[in-house]
Amino acid sequence: MALTIQSAQNIFSNTQVPSPIPATIALFDQLSVDDQLAYLWYAYTEMGKTITPAAPGAARLQLAESLLTQIKKMPQEEQTQVMRDLANRADAPISRSYGFFSVNTKLAFWYELGELMKQGVVTPIPSGYQMSPGVQVVLEATKKLDPGQQITVLRNTVVNMGFDTSDLGPSSYPKAVEEPAFARTAPSISSVKIDGVTEPAVLSYIEAMNADNFDKAISLFTPEGALQPPFQKPIVGHKAIAKYMREEAQGLNMMPKQGICEDQPDGSKQLKITGVVQTPWFGVTVGMNIAWRFLINPEGKIFFVAIDMLASPEELLNLRRV
Ligand code: 45D
């Protein structure tokens, strides 16, 4: 029987625990725009007491510079309007330019805006703002998340802001810009060991990803293979996966710890591996507990891999089907 992405998505589904991240984002989505901006500012500054992202380098900031320069020159009410437009995904000039940014440029933009807010150059919260009780509810839900989950919520809100440019024709795209590379915080481990797993495709995948060798990682996939990032639809085919990895998987430090491998009658294998991933934005200070669910075809190629955020550290050991 031919492997399908749809059935691959469900492997090990009965070992999965629902993550509290989508529930938190759903609460956030219900807030009014001003409440959303206030929530984000409080959540970001609260989180900043224990963990702060690494400052983006000058090269990355440069990609956001023209927008930041415009915002700095604006009177307070206009600055607030820009942020409302971003949160509303409005079709306004700055919100539209932002919509074309890569994930990491969006994060760098907000990082710098946050610095300007701390310096008093940009206003964090609309003047005369009155907090509604809903903000407190989302803040309380956020406090219960671990740091890896908190930065995922923030990243998600940053990614979703700005005008949605995905439906615009290619003729409206600005010229693609070369993204600067992340400096690696830790030397990549050259021989990966995962308790319970010897599958060569999986070990080679982790090794390649830890060296940002995306060509090597892609070569391990079948041509119609797919990669499903947390809370997203599968990304299908070598070209699309390569583009995604170059934009979003650079500088990650992947530390798989243990896994199980189940041989299927058709010669394919299903593996679930749990471990910790660090993002170059936070380095060793934040570990994200994740699972990889691999479907390896009978020829030893990756047909499918899903990356899931785990609900809790206990889930790291939750490999068996019940
Ligand atoms: O005033 O095997 C706000 C894949 C607004 C690849 C702000 C992967 C208000 C395959 C925005 C709040 C990539 C899928 C200010 C593995 C406001 C693979 C500023 C997994 C000032 C394993 C906010 C990778 C700021 C994973 C500056 C799981 C926020 C990667 C900054 C996860 C937030 C990476 C930052 C994550 C968040 C990175 C920098 C979750 C970064 C998060």
Tab-separated table of C-alpha atoms and ligand atoms in Angstrom:
chain	number	residue	atom	x	y	z
A	1	MET	CA	0.000	0.000	0.000
A	2	ALA	CA	1.350	3.426	-0.914
A	3	LEU	CA	2.223	5.710	1.982
A	4	THR	CA	0.074	8.824	2.293
A	5	ILE	CA	0.810	12.048	4.129
A	6	GLN	CA	-2.625	11.923	5.695
A	7	SER	CA	-2.045	8.560	7.338
A	8	ALA	CA	1.527	9.518	8.225
A	9	GLN	CA	0.202	12.531	10.160
A	10	ASN	CA	-1.562	10.166	12.526
A	11	ILE	CA	1.318	7.906	13.513
A	12	PHE	CA	1.698	7.674	17.297
A	13	SER	CA	-1.324	9.985	17.654
A	14	ASN	CA	-2.515	7.969	20.641
A	15	THR	CA	0.698	8.832	22.511
A	16	GLN	CA	0.183	12.579	22.069
A	17	VAL	CA	-0.975	14.933	24.809
A	18	PRO	CA	-2.716	18.166	23.695
A	19	SER	CA	-0.390	21.141	24.090
A	20	PRO	CA	-1.614	24.135	26.128
A	21	ILE	CA	-0.160	26.483	23.483
A	22	PRO	CA	-3.144	26.563	21.045
A	23	ALA	CA	-5.544	27.128	23.965
A	24	THR	CA	-3.503	30.126	25.105
A	25	ILE	CA	-3.395	31.531	21.573
A	26	ALA	CA	-7.158	31.046	21.252
A	27	LEU	CA	-7.674	33.163	24.388
A	28	PHE	CA	-5.351	35.807	22.953
A	29	ASP	CA	-7.221	35.858	19.637
A	30	GLN	CA	-10.430	36.787	21.439
A	31	LEU	CA	-8.948	39.990	22.892
A	32	SER	CA	-9.541	43.389	21.307
A	33	VAL	CA	-6.559	44.803	19.442
A	34	ASP	CA	-5.561	47.217	22.219
A	35	ASP	CA	-5.848	44.404	24.760
A	36	GLN	CA	-3.692	42.189	22.539
A	37	LEU	CA	-0.974	44.842	22.367
A	38	ALA	CA	-1.129	45.370	26.132
A	39	TYR	CA	-1.035	41.620	26.810
A	40	LEU	CA	2.015	41.199	24.571
A	41	TRP	CA	3.869	44.060	26.186
A	42	TYR	CA	3.181	42.729	29.713
A	43	ALA	CA	3.980	39.148	28.734
A	44	TYR	CA	7.199	40.218	27.009
A	45	THR	CA	8.413	42.412	29.869
A	46	GLU	CA	7.407	39.811	32.473
A	47	MET	CA	9.272	37.095	30.580
A	48	GLY	CA	12.227	39.477	30.240
A	49	LYS	CA	12.836	39.241	33.983
A	50	THR	CA	14.108	35.701	33.536
A	51	ILE	CA	14.928	35.253	29.841
A	52	THR	CA	15.696	37.683	27.033
A	53	PRO	CA	16.345	37.029	23.369
A	54	ALA	CA	19.831	37.602	22.031
A	55	ALA	CA	20.128	40.948	20.263
A	56	PRO	CA	19.800	40.461	16.515
A	57	GLY	CA	22.976	41.376	14.693
A	58	ALA	CA	23.278	44.576	12.673
A	59	ALA	CA	22.822	42.680	9.411
A	60	ARG	CA	19.458	41.284	10.457
A	61	LEU	CA	18.264	44.585	11.924
A	62	GLN	CA	19.124	46.336	8.703
A	63	LEU	CA	16.344	44.423	6.955
A	64	ALA	CA	13.825	46.090	9.292
A	65	GLU	CA	15.577	49.431	9.546
A	66	SER	CA	13.534	51.503	7.131
A	67	LEU	CA	10.295	50.659	8.953
A	68	LEU	CA	11.856	51.320	12.357
A	69	THR	CA	13.197	54.691	11.205
A	70	GLN	CA	9.741	55.714	10.012
A	71	ILE	CA	8.148	54.659	13.301
A	72	LYS	CA	10.721	56.507	15.422
A	73	LYS	CA	9.860	59.790	13.675
A	74	MET	CA	6.097	59.446	14.237
A	75	PRO	CA	4.066	61.161	16.933
A	76	GLN	CA	2.798	58.801	19.639
A	77	GLU	CA	-0.722	58.349	18.196
A	78	GLU	CA	0.676	57.310	14.842
A	79	GLN	CA	3.026	54.815	16.477
A	80	THR	CA	0.049	53.297	18.254
A	81	GLN	CA	-1.864	53.152	14.975
A	82	VAL	CA	1.005	51.272	13.302
A	83	MET	CA	0.933	48.666	16.050
A	84	ARG	CA	-2.848	48.381	15.808
A	85	ASP	CA	-2.509	47.886	12.040
A	86	LEU	CA	0.084	45.163	12.591
A	87	ALA	CA	-2.081	43.336	15.134
A	88	ASN	CA	-5.157	43.772	12.898
A	89	ARG	CA	-3.214	42.531	9.851
A	90	ALA	CA	-4.475	45.670	8.130
A	91	ASP	CA	-3.566	46.558	4.559
A	92	ALA	CA	-1.614	49.686	5.535
A	93	PRO	CA	1.874	50.539	4.227
A	94	ILE	CA	3.978	49.440	7.224
A	95	SER	CA	1.790	46.441	7.970
A	96	ARG	CA	2.121	45.381	4.327
A	97	SER	CA	5.933	45.694	4.290
A	98	TYR	CA	6.052	43.750	7.547
A	99	GLY	CA	3.925	41.034	5.952
A	100	PHE	CA	6.725	40.332	3.488
A	101	PHE	CA	9.346	39.923	6.233
A	102	SER	CA	10.741	36.499	7.088
A	103	VAL	CA	9.995	35.111	10.553
A	104	ASN	CA	13.410	36.120	11.860
A	105	THR	CA	13.183	39.653	10.450
A	106	LYS	CA	9.758	40.012	12.092
A	107	LEU	CA	11.288	38.949	15.408
A	108	ALA	CA	14.230	41.346	14.948
A	109	PHE	CA	11.792	44.186	14.158
A	110	TRP	CA	9.882	43.608	17.405
A	111	TYR	CA	13.068	43.117	19.380
A	112	GLU	CA	14.246	46.569	18.331
A	113	LEU	CA	10.818	48.112	18.874
A	114	GLY	CA	10.904	46.649	22.406
A	115	GLU	CA	14.275	48.315	23.002
A	116	LEU	CA	12.875	51.625	21.742
A	117	MET	CA	9.921	51.197	24.111
A	118	LYS	CA	12.253	50.633	27.057
A	119	GLN	CA	14.105	53.822	26.041
A	120	GLY	CA	10.829	55.755	25.820
A	121	VAL	CA	11.233	56.494	22.096
A	122	VAL	CA	8.222	54.402	21.102
A	123	THR	CA	5.047	54.091	23.131
A	124	PRO	CA	4.242	50.536	24.282
A	125	ILE	CA	0.574	51.008	25.109
A	126	PRO	CA	-2.130	53.275	23.649
A	127	SER	CA	-2.555	56.432	25.739
A	128	GLY	CA	-5.605	56.309	27.988
A	129	TYR	CA	-5.709	52.509	27.671
A	130	GLN	CA	-7.940	50.701	30.176
A	131	MET	CA	-7.159	47.029	30.641
A	132	SER	CA	-10.066	44.625	30.303
A	133	PRO	CA	-10.312	41.550	32.578
A	134	GLY	CA	-9.620	39.266	29.612
A	135	VAL	CA	-5.983	40.383	29.519
A	136	GLN	CA	-5.433	39.075	33.034
A	137	VAL	CA	-6.924	35.714	32.042
A	138	VAL	CA	-4.478	35.286	29.156
A	139	LEU	CA	-1.554	36.484	31.290
A	140	GLU	CA	-2.410	33.909	33.960
A	141	ALA	CA	-2.624	31.161	31.320
A	142	THR	CA	0.752	32.280	29.955
A	143	LYS	CA	2.408	32.167	33.379
A	144	LYS	CA	1.539	28.472	33.649
A	145	LEU	CA	3.473	27.661	30.477
A	146	ASP	CA	7.129	26.701	30.603
A	147	PRO	CA	9.640	29.089	28.973
A	148	GLY	CA	9.836	27.052	25.761
A	149	GLN	CA	6.057	27.277	25.413
A	150	GLN	CA	5.999	30.987	26.278
A	151	ILE	CA	8.472	31.903	23.546
A	152	THR	CA	6.439	29.795	21.122
A	153	VAL	CA	3.313	31.825	21.916
A	154	LEU	CA	5.202	35.101	21.427
A	155	ARG	CA	6.789	33.890	18.209
A	156	ASN	CA	3.399	32.824	16.898
A	157	THR	CA	1.861	36.257	17.562
A	158	VAL	CA	4.811	37.955	15.855
A	159	VAL	CA	4.519	35.679	12.807
A	160	ASN	CA	0.777	36.290	12.482
A	161	MET	CA	1.005	40.079	12.621
A	162	GLY	CA	1.058	42.243	9.517
A	163	PHE	CA	-0.933	42.101	6.291
A	164	ASP	CA	-1.251	38.568	4.909
A	165	THR	CA	0.768	38.788	1.706
A	166	SER	CA	0.425	35.113	0.780
A	167	ASP	CA	-2.511	35.764	-1.572
A	168	LEU	CA	-0.784	38.562	-3.472
A	169	GLY	CA	0.656	37.722	-6.860
A	170	PRO	CA	4.435	37.273	-7.238
A	171	SER	CA	4.556	40.579	-9.153
A	172	SER	CA	3.915	42.448	-5.905
A	173	TYR	CA	6.768	40.744	-4.016
A	174	PRO	CA	9.692	42.937	-3.055
A	175	LYS	CA	13.071	41.662	-4.199
A	176	ALA	CA	14.129	38.666	-2.108
A	177	VAL	CA	16.806	39.619	0.384
A	178	GLU	CA	19.713	37.529	1.554
A	179	GLU	CA	19.172	36.618	5.209
A	180	PRO	CA	22.213	36.692	7.484
A	181	ALA	CA	23.153	33.365	9.080
A	182	PHE	CA	22.818	32.740	12.805
A	183	ALA	CA	26.066	32.156	14.636
A	184	ARG	CA	25.995	28.732	16.254
A	185	THR	CA	26.062	28.883	20.036
A	186	ALA	CA	27.203	25.310	20.595
A	187	PRO	CA	29.436	23.166	18.438
A	188	SER	CA	27.307	20.539	16.753
A	189	ILE	CA	27.697	17.027	18.061
A	190	SER	CA	29.090	14.954	15.208
A	191	SER	CA	27.896	11.554	16.389
A	192	VAL	CA	24.306	11.575	17.548
A	193	LYS	CA	23.168	8.948	20.058
A	194	ILE	CA	19.515	8.335	20.765
A	195	ASP	CA	18.491	5.682	23.287
A	196	GLY	CA	16.494	3.007	21.460
A	197	VAL	CA	17.137	4.333	17.933
A	198	THR	CA	19.709	3.237	15.357
A	199	GLU	CA	17.822	4.219	12.171
A	200	PRO	CA	20.488	5.785	9.895
A	201	ALA	CA	18.118	8.273	8.215
A	202	VAL	CA	17.108	9.692	11.582
A	203	LEU	CA	20.643	9.942	12.962
A	204	SER	CA	21.870	11.549	9.722
A	205	TYR	CA	18.928	13.977	9.778
A	206	ILE	CA	19.805	15.246	13.265
A	207	GLU	CA	23.504	15.470	12.392
A	208	ALA	CA	22.787	17.450	9.223
A	209	MET	CA	20.342	19.815	10.943
A	210	ASN	CA	22.827	20.476	13.756
A	211	ALA	CA	25.338	21.587	11.123
A	212	ASP	CA	22.799	23.666	9.132
A	213	ASN	CA	23.561	21.290	6.266
A	214	PHE	CA	20.079	21.502	4.752
A	215	ASP	CA	21.103	20.003	1.390
A	216	LYS	CA	22.190	16.880	3.247
A	217	ALA	CA	19.019	16.846	5.344
A	218	ILE	CA	16.834	17.206	2.231
A	219	SER	CA	18.631	14.364	0.460
A	220	LEU	CA	17.355	12.034	3.199
A	221	PHE	CA	13.715	12.692	2.199
A	222	THR	CA	11.771	10.944	-0.582
A	223	PRO	CA	10.976	13.423	-3.419
A	224	GLU	CA	7.346	13.629	-2.257
A	225	GLY	CA	8.366	13.612	1.419
A	226	ALA	CA	6.944	16.074	3.935
A	227	LEU	CA	7.924	17.943	7.077
A	228	GLN	CA	5.247	19.146	9.485
A	229	PRO	CA	6.376	21.921	11.871
A	230	PRO	CA	4.553	22.397	15.196
A	231	PHE	CA	0.909	23.531	14.720
A	232	GLN	CA	1.325	23.740	10.943
A	233	LYS	CA	0.322	21.834	7.842
A	234	PRO	CA	2.873	19.532	6.226
A	235	ILE	CA	5.380	21.163	3.879
A	236	VAL	CA	5.714	18.855	0.886
A	237	GLY	CA	8.625	18.229	-1.487
A	238	HIS	CA	12.345	18.966	-1.488
A	239	LYS	CA	12.105	22.538	-2.758
A	240	ALA	CA	9.502	23.715	-0.251
A	241	ILE	CA	11.201	21.975	2.683
A	242	ALA	CA	14.591	23.462	1.733
A	243	LYS	CA	13.123	26.974	1.597
A	244	TYR	CA	11.465	26.484	4.962
A	245	MET	CA	14.630	25.137	6.580
A	246	ARG	CA	16.780	27.996	5.303
A	247	GLU	CA	14.292	30.510	6.711
A	248	GLU	CA	13.335	28.888	9.981
A	249	ALA	CA	15.650	26.079	11.006
A	250	GLN	CA	19.017	27.831	11.064
A	251	GLY	CA	21.188	27.623	14.144
A	252	LEU	CA	18.892	25.218	15.979
A	253	ASN	CA	20.530	22.890	18.459
A	254	MET	CA	18.743	19.545	18.420
A	255	MET	CA	19.273	17.170	21.310
A	256	PRO	CA	17.151	14.046	20.852
A	257	LYS	CA	17.327	11.799	23.917
A	258	GLN	CA	15.247	8.641	23.492
A	259	GLY	CA	12.948	7.002	21.042
A	260	ILE	CA	11.164	3.913	19.846
A	261	CYS	CA	11.131	2.282	16.458
A	262	GLU	CA	8.281	0.108	15.223
A	263	ASP	CA	8.739	-2.016	12.094
A	264	GLN	CA	5.672	-2.201	9.865
A	265	PRO	CA	4.598	-5.209	7.752
A	266	ASP	CA	5.283	-3.289	4.511
A	267	GLY	CA	8.916	-2.714	5.481
A	268	SER	CA	8.426	0.895	6.553
A	269	LYS	CA	9.303	2.085	10.044
A	270	GLN	CA	7.589	4.435	12.453
A	271	LEU	CA	9.707	6.210	15.028
A	272	LYS	CA	8.913	8.572	17.843
A	273	ILE	CA	11.810	10.436	19.401
A	274	THR	CA	11.696	12.978	22.203
A	275	GLY	CA	14.268	15.514	23.271
A	276	VAL	CA	15.121	19.160	23.597
A	277	VAL	CA	15.670	21.858	20.964
A	278	GLN	CA	17.300	25.249	21.529
A	279	THR	CA	16.719	28.268	19.289
A	280	PRO	CA	19.586	30.667	18.487
A	281	TRP	CA	17.361	33.494	19.806
A	282	PHE	CA	17.645	32.179	23.361
A	283	GLY	CA	20.591	29.771	23.188
A	284	VAL	CA	21.106	27.440	26.130
A	285	THR	CA	18.760	29.446	28.378
A	286	VAL	CA	15.562	27.945	26.931
A	287	GLY	CA	15.018	24.286	26.120
A	288	MET	CA	11.942	23.332	24.150
A	289	ASN	CA	10.604	19.850	24.824
A	290	ILE	CA	9.617	18.331	21.521
A	291	ALA	CA	8.898	15.076	19.716
A	292	TRP	CA	9.800	14.006	16.216
A	293	ARG	CA	7.489	11.442	14.606
A	294	PHE	CA	9.215	9.874	11.601
A	295	LEU	CA	7.830	7.600	8.912
A	296	ILE	CA	10.739	5.951	7.089
A	297	ASN	CA	9.921	4.136	3.828
A	298	PRO	CA	11.159	0.591	3.060
A	299	GLU	CA	14.148	2.086	1.178
A	300	GLY	CA	15.294	3.967	4.289
A	301	LYS	CA	14.184	7.445	3.149
A	302	ILE	CA	12.171	9.913	5.223
A	303	PHE	CA	8.617	10.009	3.884
A	304	PHE	CA	7.293	12.148	6.723
A	305	VAL	CA	8.453	13.841	9.888
A	306	ALA	CA	6.273	15.816	12.287
A	307	ILE	CA	7.701	18.060	14.965
A	308	ASP	CA	5.425	18.467	17.979
A	309	MET	CA	5.731	20.711	21.011
A	310	LEU	CA	5.220	18.574	24.099
A	311	ALA	CA	2.649	19.479	26.738
A	312	SER	CA	5.055	18.903	29.655
A	313	PRO	CA	8.494	17.463	30.457
A	314	GLU	CA	6.774	14.248	31.652
A	315	GLU	CA	5.754	13.678	28.058
A	316	LEU	CA	9.419	13.263	27.109
A	317	LEU	CA	9.128	9.703	28.419
A	318	ASN	CA	5.668	9.069	27.018
A	319	LEU	CA	6.681	6.976	24.004
A	320	ARG	CA	4.629	3.815	24.216
A	321	ARG	CA	1.183	3.425	22.781
A	322	VAL	CA	-1.381	2.774	25.473
B	1	45D	O1	5.705	45.602	22.743
B	1	45D	O2	13.565	19.032	13.082
B	1	45D	C1	5.739	41.857	21.157
B	1	45D	C2	11.844	22.792	12.743
B	1	45D	C3	4.576	42.867	21.005
B	1	45D	C4	12.628	22.139	11.600
B	1	45D	C5	7.034	42.519	21.461
B	1	45D	C6	12.209	22.215	14.096
B	1	45D	C7	4.489	43.829	22.048
B	1	45D	C8	12.699	20.686	11.661
B	1	45D	C9	5.760	41.159	19.848
B	1	45D	C10	5.410	40.888	22.243
B	1	45D	C11	12.148	24.276	12.627
B	1	45D	C12	10.354	22.575	12.527
B	1	45D	C13	7.008	43.798	21.993
B	1	45D	C14	12.807	20.965	14.175
B	1	45D	C15	5.766	44.477	22.286
B	1	45D	C16	13.064	20.169	13.009
B	1	45D	C17	8.329	41.868	21.217
B	1	45D	C18	11.745	22.875	15.325
B	1	45D	C19	8.257	44.530	22.285
B	1	45D	C20	13.194	20.377	15.486
B	1	45D	C21	8.507	40.539	21.281
B	1	45D	C22	12.168	24.054	15.786
B	1	45D	C23	9.723	39.835	20.949
B	1	45D	C24	11.550	24.769	16.886
B	1	45D	C25	10.960	40.568	20.595
B	1	45D	C26	10.600	24.106	17.794
B	1	45D	C27	9.667	38.473	20.989
B	1	45D	C28	11.883	26.093	17.001
B	1	45D	C29	10.697	37.594	20.625
B	1	45D	C30	11.279	27.023	17.882
B	1	45D	C31	10.453	36.242	20.611
B	1	45D	C32	11.737	28.307	17.969
B	1	45D	C33	11.366	35.252	20.116
B	1	45D	C34	11.119	29.335	18.782
B	1	45D	C35	10.931	33.970	20.053
B	1	45D	C36	11.692	30.571	18.818
B	1	45D	C37	12.707	35.659	19.658
B	1	45D	C38	9.899	29.024	19.535
B	1	45D	C39	11.636	32.894	19.484
B	1	45D	C40	11.107	31.668	19.505
